[in-house]
Coordinates of C-alpha atoms and ligand atoms in Angstrom, one line a residue:
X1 CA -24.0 0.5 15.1
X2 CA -22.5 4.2 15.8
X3 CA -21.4 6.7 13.4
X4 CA -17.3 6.9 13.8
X5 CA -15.7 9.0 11.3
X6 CA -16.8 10.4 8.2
X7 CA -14.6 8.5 6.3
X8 CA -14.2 5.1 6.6
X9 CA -10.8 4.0 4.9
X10 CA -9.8 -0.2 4.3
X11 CA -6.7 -1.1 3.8
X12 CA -3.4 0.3 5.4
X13 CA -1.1 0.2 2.3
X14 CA 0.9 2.9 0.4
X15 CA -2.8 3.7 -1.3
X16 CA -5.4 3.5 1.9
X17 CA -2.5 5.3 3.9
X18 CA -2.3 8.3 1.5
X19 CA -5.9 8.7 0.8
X20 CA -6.3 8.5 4.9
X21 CA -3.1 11.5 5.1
X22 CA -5.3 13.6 2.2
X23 CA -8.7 13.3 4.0
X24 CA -7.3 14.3 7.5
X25 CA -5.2 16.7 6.3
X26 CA -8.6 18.4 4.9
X27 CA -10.0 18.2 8.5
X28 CA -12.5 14.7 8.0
X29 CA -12.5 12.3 10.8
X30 CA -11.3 8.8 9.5
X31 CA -10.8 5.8 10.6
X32 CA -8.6 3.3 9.0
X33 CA -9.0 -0.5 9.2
X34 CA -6.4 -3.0 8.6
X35 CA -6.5 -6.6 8.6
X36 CA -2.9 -7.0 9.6
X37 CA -0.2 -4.4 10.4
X38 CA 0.4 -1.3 8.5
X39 CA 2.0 -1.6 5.0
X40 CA 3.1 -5.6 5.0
X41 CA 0.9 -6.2 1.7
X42 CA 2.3 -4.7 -1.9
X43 CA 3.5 -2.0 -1.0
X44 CA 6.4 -3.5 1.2
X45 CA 7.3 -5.9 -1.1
X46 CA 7.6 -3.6 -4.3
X47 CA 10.8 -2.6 -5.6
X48 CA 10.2 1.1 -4.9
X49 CA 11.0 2.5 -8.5
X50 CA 9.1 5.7 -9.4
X51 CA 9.4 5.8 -13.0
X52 CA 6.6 7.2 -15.1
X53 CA 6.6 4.5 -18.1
X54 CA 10.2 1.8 -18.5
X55 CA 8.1 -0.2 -20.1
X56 CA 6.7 2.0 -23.2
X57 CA 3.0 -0.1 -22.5
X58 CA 1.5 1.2 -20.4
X59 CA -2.0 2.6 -21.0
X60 CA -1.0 6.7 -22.2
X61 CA -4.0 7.5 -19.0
X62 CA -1.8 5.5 -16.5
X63 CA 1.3 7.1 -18.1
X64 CA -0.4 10.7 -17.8
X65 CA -1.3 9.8 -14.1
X66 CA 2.2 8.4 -13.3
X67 CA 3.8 11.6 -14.5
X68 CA 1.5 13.3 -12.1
X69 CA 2.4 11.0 -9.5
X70 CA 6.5 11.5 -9.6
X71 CA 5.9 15.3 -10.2
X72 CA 4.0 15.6 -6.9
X73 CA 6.5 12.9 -4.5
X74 CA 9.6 15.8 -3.8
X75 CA 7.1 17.8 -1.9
X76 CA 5.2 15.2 -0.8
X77 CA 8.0 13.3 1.0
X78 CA 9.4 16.3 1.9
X79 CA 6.4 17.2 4.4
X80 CA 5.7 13.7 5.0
X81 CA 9.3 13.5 6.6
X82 CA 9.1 16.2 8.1
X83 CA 6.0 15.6 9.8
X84 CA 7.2 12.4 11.0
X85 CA 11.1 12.6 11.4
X86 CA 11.3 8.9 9.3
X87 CA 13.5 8.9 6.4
X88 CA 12.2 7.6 3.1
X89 CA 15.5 7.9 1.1
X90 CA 13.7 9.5 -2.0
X91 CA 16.4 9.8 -4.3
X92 CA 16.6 11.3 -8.0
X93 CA 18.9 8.2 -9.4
X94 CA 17.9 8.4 -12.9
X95 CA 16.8 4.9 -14.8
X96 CA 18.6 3.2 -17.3
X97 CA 16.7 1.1 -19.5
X98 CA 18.8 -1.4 -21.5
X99 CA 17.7 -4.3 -24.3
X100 CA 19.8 -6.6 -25.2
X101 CA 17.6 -8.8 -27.9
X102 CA 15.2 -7.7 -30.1
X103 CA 13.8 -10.9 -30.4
X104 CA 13.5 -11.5 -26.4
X105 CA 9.5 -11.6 -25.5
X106 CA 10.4 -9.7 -22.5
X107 CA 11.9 -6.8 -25.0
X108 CA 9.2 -3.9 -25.1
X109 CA 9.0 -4.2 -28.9
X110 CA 9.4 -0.8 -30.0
X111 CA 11.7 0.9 -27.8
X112 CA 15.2 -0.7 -29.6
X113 CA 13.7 0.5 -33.2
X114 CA 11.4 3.2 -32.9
X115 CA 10.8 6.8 -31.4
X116 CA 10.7 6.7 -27.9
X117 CA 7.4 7.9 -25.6
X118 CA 9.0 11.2 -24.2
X119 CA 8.8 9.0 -20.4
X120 CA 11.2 6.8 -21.5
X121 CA 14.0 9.4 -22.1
X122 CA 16.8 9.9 -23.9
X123 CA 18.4 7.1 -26.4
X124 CA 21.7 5.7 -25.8
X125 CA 23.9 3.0 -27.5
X126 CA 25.3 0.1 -25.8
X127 CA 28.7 1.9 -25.6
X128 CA 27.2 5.1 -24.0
X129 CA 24.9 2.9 -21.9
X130 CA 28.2 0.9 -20.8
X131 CA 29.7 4.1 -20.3
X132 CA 27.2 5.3 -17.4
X133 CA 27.4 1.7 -16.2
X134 CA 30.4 0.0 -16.4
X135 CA 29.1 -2.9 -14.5
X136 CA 26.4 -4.1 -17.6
X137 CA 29.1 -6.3 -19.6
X138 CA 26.3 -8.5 -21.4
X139 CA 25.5 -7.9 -24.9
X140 CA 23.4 -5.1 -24.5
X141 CA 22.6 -3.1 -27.5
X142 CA 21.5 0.1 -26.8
X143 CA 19.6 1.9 -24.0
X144 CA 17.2 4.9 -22.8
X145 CA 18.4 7.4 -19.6
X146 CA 15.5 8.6 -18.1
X147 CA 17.7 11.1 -15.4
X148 CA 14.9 12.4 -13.5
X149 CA 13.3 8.9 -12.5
X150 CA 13.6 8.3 -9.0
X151 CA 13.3 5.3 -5.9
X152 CA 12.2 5.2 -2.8
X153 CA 12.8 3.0 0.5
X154 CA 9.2 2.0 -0.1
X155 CA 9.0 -0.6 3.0
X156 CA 8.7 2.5 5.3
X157 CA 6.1 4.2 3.2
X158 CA 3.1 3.3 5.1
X159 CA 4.0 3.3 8.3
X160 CA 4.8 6.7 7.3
X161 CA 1.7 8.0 5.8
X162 CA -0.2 6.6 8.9
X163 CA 2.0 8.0 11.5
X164 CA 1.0 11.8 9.7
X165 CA -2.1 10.9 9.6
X166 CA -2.7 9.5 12.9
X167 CA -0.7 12.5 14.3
X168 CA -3.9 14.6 12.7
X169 CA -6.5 12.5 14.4
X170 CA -6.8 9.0 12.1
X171 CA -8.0 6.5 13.6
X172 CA -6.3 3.2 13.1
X173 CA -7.6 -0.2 13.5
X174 CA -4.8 -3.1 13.5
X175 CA -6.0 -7.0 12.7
X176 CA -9.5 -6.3 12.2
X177 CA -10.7 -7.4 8.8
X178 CA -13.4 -6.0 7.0
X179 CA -15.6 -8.9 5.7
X180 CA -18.4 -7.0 3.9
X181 CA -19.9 -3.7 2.9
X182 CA -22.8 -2.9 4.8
X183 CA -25.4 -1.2 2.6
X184 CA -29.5 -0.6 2.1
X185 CA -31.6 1.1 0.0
X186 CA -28.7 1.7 -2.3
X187 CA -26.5 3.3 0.1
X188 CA -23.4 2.5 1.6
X189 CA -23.1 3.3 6.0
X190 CA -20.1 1.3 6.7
X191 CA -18.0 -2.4 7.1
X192 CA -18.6 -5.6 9.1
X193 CA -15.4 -6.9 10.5
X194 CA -14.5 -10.5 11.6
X195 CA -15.8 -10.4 15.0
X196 CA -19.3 -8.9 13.6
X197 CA -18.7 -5.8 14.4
X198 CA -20.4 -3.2 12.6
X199 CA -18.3 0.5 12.0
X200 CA -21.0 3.1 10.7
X201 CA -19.3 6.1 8.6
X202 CA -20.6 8.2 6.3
X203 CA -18.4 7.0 3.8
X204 CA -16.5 3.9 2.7
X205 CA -13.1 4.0 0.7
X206 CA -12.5 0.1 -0.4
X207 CA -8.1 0.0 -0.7
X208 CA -7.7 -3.2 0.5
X209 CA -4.8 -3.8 -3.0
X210 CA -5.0 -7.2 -3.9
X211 CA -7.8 -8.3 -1.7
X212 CA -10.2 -5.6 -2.7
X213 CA -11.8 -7.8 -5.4
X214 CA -12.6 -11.0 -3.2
X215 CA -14.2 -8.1 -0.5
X216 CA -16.1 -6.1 -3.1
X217 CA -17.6 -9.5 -4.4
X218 CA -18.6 -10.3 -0.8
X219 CA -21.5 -7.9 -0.8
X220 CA -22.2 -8.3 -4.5
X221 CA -20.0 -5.9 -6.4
X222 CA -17.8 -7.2 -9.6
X223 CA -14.4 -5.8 -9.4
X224 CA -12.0 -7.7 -11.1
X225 CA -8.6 -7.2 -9.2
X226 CA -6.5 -10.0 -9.6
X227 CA -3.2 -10.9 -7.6
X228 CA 0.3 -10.6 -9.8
X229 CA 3.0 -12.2 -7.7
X230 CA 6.2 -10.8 -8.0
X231 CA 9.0 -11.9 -6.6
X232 CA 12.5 -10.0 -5.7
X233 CA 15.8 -10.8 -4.2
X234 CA 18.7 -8.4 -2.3
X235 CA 22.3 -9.2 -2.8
X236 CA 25.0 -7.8 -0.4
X237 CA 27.3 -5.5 -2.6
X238 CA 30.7 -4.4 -0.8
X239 CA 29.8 -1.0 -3.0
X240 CA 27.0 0.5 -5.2
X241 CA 27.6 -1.5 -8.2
X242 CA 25.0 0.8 -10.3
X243 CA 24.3 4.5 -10.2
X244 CA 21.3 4.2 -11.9
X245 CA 18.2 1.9 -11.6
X246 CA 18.8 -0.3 -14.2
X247 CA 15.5 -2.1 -16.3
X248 CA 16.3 -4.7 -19.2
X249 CA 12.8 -6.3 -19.7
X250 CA 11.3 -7.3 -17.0
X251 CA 14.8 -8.0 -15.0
X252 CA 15.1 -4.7 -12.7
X253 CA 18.4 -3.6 -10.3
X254 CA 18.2 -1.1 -7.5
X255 CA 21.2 -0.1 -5.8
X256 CA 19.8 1.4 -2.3
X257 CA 22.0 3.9 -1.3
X258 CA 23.5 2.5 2.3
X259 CA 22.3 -0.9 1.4
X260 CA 22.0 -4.2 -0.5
X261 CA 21.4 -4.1 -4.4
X262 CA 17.8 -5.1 -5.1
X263 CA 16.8 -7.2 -7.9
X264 CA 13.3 -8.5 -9.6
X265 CA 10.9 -9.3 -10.7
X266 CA 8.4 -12.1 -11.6
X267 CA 5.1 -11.7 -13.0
X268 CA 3.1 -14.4 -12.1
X269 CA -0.9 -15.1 -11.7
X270 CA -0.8 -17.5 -8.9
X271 CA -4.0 -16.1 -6.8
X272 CA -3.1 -15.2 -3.3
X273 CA 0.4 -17.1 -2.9
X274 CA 3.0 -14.9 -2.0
X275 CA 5.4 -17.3 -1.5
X276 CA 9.3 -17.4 -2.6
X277 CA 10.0 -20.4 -5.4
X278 CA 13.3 -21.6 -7.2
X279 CA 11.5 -21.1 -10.6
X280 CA 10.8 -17.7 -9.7
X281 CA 14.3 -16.9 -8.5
X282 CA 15.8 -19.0 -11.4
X283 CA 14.3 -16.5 -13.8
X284 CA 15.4 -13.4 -12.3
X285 CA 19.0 -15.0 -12.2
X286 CA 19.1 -15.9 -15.6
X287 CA 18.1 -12.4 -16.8
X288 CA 20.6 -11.0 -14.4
X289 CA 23.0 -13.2 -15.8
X290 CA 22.6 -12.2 -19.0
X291 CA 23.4 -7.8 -18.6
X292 CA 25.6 -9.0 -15.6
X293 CA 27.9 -11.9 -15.9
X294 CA 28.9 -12.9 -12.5
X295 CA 26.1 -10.9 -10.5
X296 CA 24.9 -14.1 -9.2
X297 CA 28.2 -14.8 -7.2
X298 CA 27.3 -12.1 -4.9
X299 CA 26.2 -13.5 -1.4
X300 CA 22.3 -13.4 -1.1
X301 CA 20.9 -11.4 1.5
X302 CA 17.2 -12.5 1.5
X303 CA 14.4 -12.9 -0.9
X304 CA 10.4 -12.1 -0.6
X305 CA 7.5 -11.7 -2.4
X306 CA 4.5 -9.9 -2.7
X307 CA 1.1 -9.6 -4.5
X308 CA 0.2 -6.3 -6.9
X309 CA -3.5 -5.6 -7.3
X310 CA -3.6 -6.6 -11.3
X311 CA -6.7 -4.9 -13.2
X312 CA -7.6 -6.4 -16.8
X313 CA -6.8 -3.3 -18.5
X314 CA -4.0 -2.1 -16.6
X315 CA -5.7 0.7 -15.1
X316 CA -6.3 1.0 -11.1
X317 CA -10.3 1.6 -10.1
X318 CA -10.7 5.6 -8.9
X319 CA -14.0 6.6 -7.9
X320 CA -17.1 6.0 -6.5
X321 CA -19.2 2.4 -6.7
X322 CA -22.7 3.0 -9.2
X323 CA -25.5 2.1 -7.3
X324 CA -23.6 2.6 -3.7
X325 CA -23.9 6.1 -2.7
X326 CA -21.1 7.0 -0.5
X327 CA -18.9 3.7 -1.6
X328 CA -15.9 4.6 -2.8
X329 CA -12.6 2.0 -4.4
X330 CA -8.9 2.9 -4.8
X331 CA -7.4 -0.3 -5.6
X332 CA -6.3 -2.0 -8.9
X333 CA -2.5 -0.2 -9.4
X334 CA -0.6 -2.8 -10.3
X335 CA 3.0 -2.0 -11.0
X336 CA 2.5 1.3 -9.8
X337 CA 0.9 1.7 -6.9
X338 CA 4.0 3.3 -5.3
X339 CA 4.8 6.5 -8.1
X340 CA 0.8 6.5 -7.9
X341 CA 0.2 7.1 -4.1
X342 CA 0.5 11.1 -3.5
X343 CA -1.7 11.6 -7.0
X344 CA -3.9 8.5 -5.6
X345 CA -4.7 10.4 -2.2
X346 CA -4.8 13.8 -3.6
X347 CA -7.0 12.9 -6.5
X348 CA -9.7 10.8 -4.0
X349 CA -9.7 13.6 -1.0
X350 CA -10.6 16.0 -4.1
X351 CA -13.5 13.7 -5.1
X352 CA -14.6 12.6 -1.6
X353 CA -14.9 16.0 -0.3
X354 CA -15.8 18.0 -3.1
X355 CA -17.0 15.7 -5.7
X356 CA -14.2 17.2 -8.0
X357 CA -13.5 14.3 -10.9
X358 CA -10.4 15.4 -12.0
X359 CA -10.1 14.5 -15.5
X360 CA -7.2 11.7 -14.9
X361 CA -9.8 9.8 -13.3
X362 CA -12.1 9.5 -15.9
X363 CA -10.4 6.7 -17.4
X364 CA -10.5 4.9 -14.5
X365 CA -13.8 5.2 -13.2
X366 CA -14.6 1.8 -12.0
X367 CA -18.1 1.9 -14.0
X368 CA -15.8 0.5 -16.7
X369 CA -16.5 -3.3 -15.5
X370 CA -19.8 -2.3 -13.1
X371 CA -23.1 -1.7 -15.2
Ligands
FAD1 C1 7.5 -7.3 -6.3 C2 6.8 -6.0 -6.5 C3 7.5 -4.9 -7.1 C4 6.8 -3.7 -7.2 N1 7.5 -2.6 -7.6 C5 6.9 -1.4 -7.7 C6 7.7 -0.2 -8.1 O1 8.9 -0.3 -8.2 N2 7.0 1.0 -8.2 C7 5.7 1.1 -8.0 O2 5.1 2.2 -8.2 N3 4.9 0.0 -7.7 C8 5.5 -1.2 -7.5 N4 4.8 -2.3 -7.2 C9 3.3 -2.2 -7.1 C10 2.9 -1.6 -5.7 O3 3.6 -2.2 -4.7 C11 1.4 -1.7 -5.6 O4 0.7 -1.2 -6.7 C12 0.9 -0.9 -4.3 O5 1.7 -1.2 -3.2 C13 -0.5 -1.2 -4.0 O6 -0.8 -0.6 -2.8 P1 -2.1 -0.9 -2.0 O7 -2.2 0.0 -0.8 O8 -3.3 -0.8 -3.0 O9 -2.0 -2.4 -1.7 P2 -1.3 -3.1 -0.5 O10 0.0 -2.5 -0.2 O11 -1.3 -4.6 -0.8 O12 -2.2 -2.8 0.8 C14 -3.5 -3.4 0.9 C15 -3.7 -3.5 2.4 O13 -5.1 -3.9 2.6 C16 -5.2 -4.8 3.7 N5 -6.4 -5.6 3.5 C17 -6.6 -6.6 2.7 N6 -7.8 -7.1 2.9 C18 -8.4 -6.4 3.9 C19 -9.6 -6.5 4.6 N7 -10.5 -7.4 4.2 N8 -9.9 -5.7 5.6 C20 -8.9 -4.7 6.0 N9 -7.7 -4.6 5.3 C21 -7.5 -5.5 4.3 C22 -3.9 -5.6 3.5 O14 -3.6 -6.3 4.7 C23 -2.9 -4.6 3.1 O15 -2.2 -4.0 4.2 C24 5.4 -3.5 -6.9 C25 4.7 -4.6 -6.4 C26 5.4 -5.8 -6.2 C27 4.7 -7.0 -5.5

């Protein structure tokens, strides 16, 4: 077994790829191990929203971190773009969050009646709300502008991150999965990967989204991560038919700026299926249907799916494993891994190399579920 990198980072998502970026851009040698290709798990599939809080609850510490997170992507993307000449369309669209029945279970309760959480924005009624978007004809009855909440083309996000990265010396290896943590006397020295291959480092980072649970319970460590499916489809508009990113519920409406208008979501525990259904579809439809007569006419140009990395209390794992020196998770952000990833990576590299705990991570230290 030889000694690699430094850093040993799984998973090449929006999260493993902008940990990887933060440690190499701080000089560490890392390598990076996929199971598949770059960025085909969550963080393709989201919906690319970065918007601290639309659905008022949220834990306040994942708010507080999500805040973070948008305030740090401008310069962020900036320099990752630059770096890389690929375009991530980061665009400051404002989100419009609508409600159209107080009584609807998707209806975050409080929001139609009561003082809004300052992430939420500024409240509208419906005929203001219909004013900014002419398009939302449904019975809507009131609505919240947050302007300075943003989307991104998400899909090229990690093939992003690791392009910088690899351009300052990762080291990136495709379709090898890790299949357990290799560790004695308490410490952690690096992965065993299908073929039996042992990579040493001198320290592990476990971002493997979704799957990090079922590989941290390979070598004995109880992470609970589950799988939320969520589903989404893309409708060809012959224009933008929204200026805004429009929320009602859980029913969300992303007009890309060149491109098709995206719609979701599901929320769905289902393990690890990340296929399409009718039910799932049928749902999304009937909530379009409902702030949108007619949407559904519009031709369909495809539909996916994908699997966030669910935690019981909301709140991603940050930090290092008790009892395995040099173990390290980042995994566990559920509906906002996305917004999360510069803060993620910035956050980690601090903590890694300089055992820094900023004080967002407390909160999500994973010795929350680990005695
Ligand atoms: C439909 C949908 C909509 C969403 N919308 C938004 C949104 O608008 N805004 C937002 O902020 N977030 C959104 N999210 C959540 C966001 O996508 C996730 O929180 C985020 O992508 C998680 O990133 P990740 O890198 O942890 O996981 P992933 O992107 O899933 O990456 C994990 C990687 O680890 C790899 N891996 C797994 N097991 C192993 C192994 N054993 N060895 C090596 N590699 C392994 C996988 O192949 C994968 O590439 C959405 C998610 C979905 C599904």
């Amino acid at each position: 077994m030889s000694r690699l990198s430094d850093i040993l980072v799984i998973g090449g998502g929006a999260i493993g790829g902008a940990i990887a970026w933060s440690l190499v851009k701080r000089g560490l040698t890392v390598t990076l191990v996929e199971a598949g290709r770059i960025g085909r798990g969550a963080s393709w599939a989201a919906a690319g929203v970065l918007a601290p809080d639309w659905s008022g609850h949220d834990p306040s510490a994942l708010t507080v971190m999500a805040e973070a997170g948008l305030a740090a992507w401008p310069d962020w993307v900036a320099e990752l773009e630059d770096r890389t000449g690929l375009g991530l369309s980061f665009r400051r669209d404002g989100l419009l969050n609508v409600w159209v029945d107080p009584d609807a279970p998707h209806l975050p309760h409080d929001l139609a009646t009561e003082p809004l959480p300052p992430a939420a924005g500024q409240r509208l009624s419906a005929a203001e709300a219909r004013e900014l978007e002419p398009a939302l004809t449904g019975p809507i009855l009131g609505g919240a502008l947050a302007p300075a909440d943003a989307q991104v083309d998400n899909p090229r996000l990690a093939p992003a991150l690791i392009r910088a990265a690899a351009d300052q010396g990762l080291r990136v290896l495709l379709d090898t999965p890790v299949t357990a943590l290799l560790g004695s006397g308490g410490v952690c020295r690096g992965v065993r990967t299908a073929s039996g291959t042992e990579i040493a480092a001198g320290a592990v980072v476990l971002a493997a989204g979704a799957w990090s649970g079922p590989l941290a319970a390979s070598s004995g460590i109880h992470l609970p991560i589950e799988p939320w499916r969520g589903q989404m489809l893309a409708f060809d508009t012959p224009a933008r038919p929204f200026r805004h990113i429009v929320f009602c519920g859980e029913l969300v409406l992303i007009p890309r700026p060149h491109g098709p208008l995206l719609v979701g979501t599901t929320l769905e525990h289902v393990g690890f299926d990340s296929r399409v259904t009718l039910a799932g579809l049928h749902q999304i439809l009937a909530r379009v249907e409902r702030i949108v007569p007619g949407l559904g006419d519009l031709p369909l140009a495809r539909t996916w799916a994908g699997l966030r990395p669910g935690t019981p209390d909301n709140l991603p794992y940050l930090g290092s494993i008790p009892g395995w020196d040099g173990l390290y998770v980042a995994a566990g952000h559920g509906r906002k891994g996305i917004i999360l990833a510069p803060i993620t990576g910035e956050l980690m590299a601090r903590l890694i190399l300089d055992h820094d705990l900023d004080p967002m991570l407390e909160p999500c230290l994973p010795q929350r579920v680990i005695d």
